[in-house]
């Protein structure tokens, strides 16, 4: 039976006096892929960052497996794959080193990798088909390859909860398909996966649940029940043809 792994309860986030997220309420279940849907500026990235503890919340609370965020982070429970524009691609670091960063939470203060760390890194590179690029500078990779590297980092961390902010942006169809297959594999292993998506017609093909957001959580639940014309119109303020999307066109 699925259990609640992330609980967001009436959380409000403000930036410079402006409300970015208002009284958001959400529960994420284990063994599920949850699609996060909303316009640019609707609060998707803010939701990811507040769950990670990167930005403070003005009111409400967040529990990860019934623990405060800091305690959950110390147990390496949550992995985060940010948007590409949030990453400094000129930083002098190799693919292997990026993936090894997923193991930092298991290392001592000197961050000297153990045999388990090297093994986890190698396995994660292999699962994402990036082993041959392990010595390559991260900035030399294609958009799809970069996404796979950060997916490998999340795998190396062995987190139970994975947050992905627009992972399919700028990738080819083959890379997107491979990433979805990997996400489905993780889902079947009991992981919780929250993923923001712009390609709405694909949601019904692999997302168990869907969350609609527009500065607050408008609706969430099973895709078959919540992914409706009415909720799409509500989230996007009538800007897109909803009937075609719901019908998978």
Coordinates of C-alpha atoms in Angstrom, one line a residue, residues 1-7 27-34 160-161 187 190-193 208-209 220:
X1 CA 0.0 0.0 0.0
X2 CA 1.3 3.5 -0.9
X3 CA 2.3 5.8 2.0
X4 CA 2.6 9.5 2.1
X5 CA 6.3 10.4 1.6
X6 CA 6.0 14.2 1.2
X7 CA 3.4 16.3 3.0
X27 CA 0.6 14.8 -0.5
X28 CA 2.9 12.7 -2.5
X29 CA 2.7 8.9 -2.3
X30 CA 5.3 6.3 -2.6
X31 CA 5.5 4.2 -5.7
X32 CA 4.1 6.9 -8.0
X33 CA 5.0 9.4 -10.7
X34 CA 3.3 12.7 -10.1
X160 CA 13.6 7.5 -2.2
X161 CA 12.1 10.8 -3.5
X187 CA 8.4 4.0 -9.6
X190 CA 8.6 2.2 -4.7
X191 CA 10.2 5.6 -5.3
X192 CA 8.2 8.8 -5.3
X193 CA 8.8 11.0 -8.3
X208 CA 0.0 8.1 -12.0
X209 CA -1.1 11.4 -10.5
X220 CA -4.3 17.0 -7.4

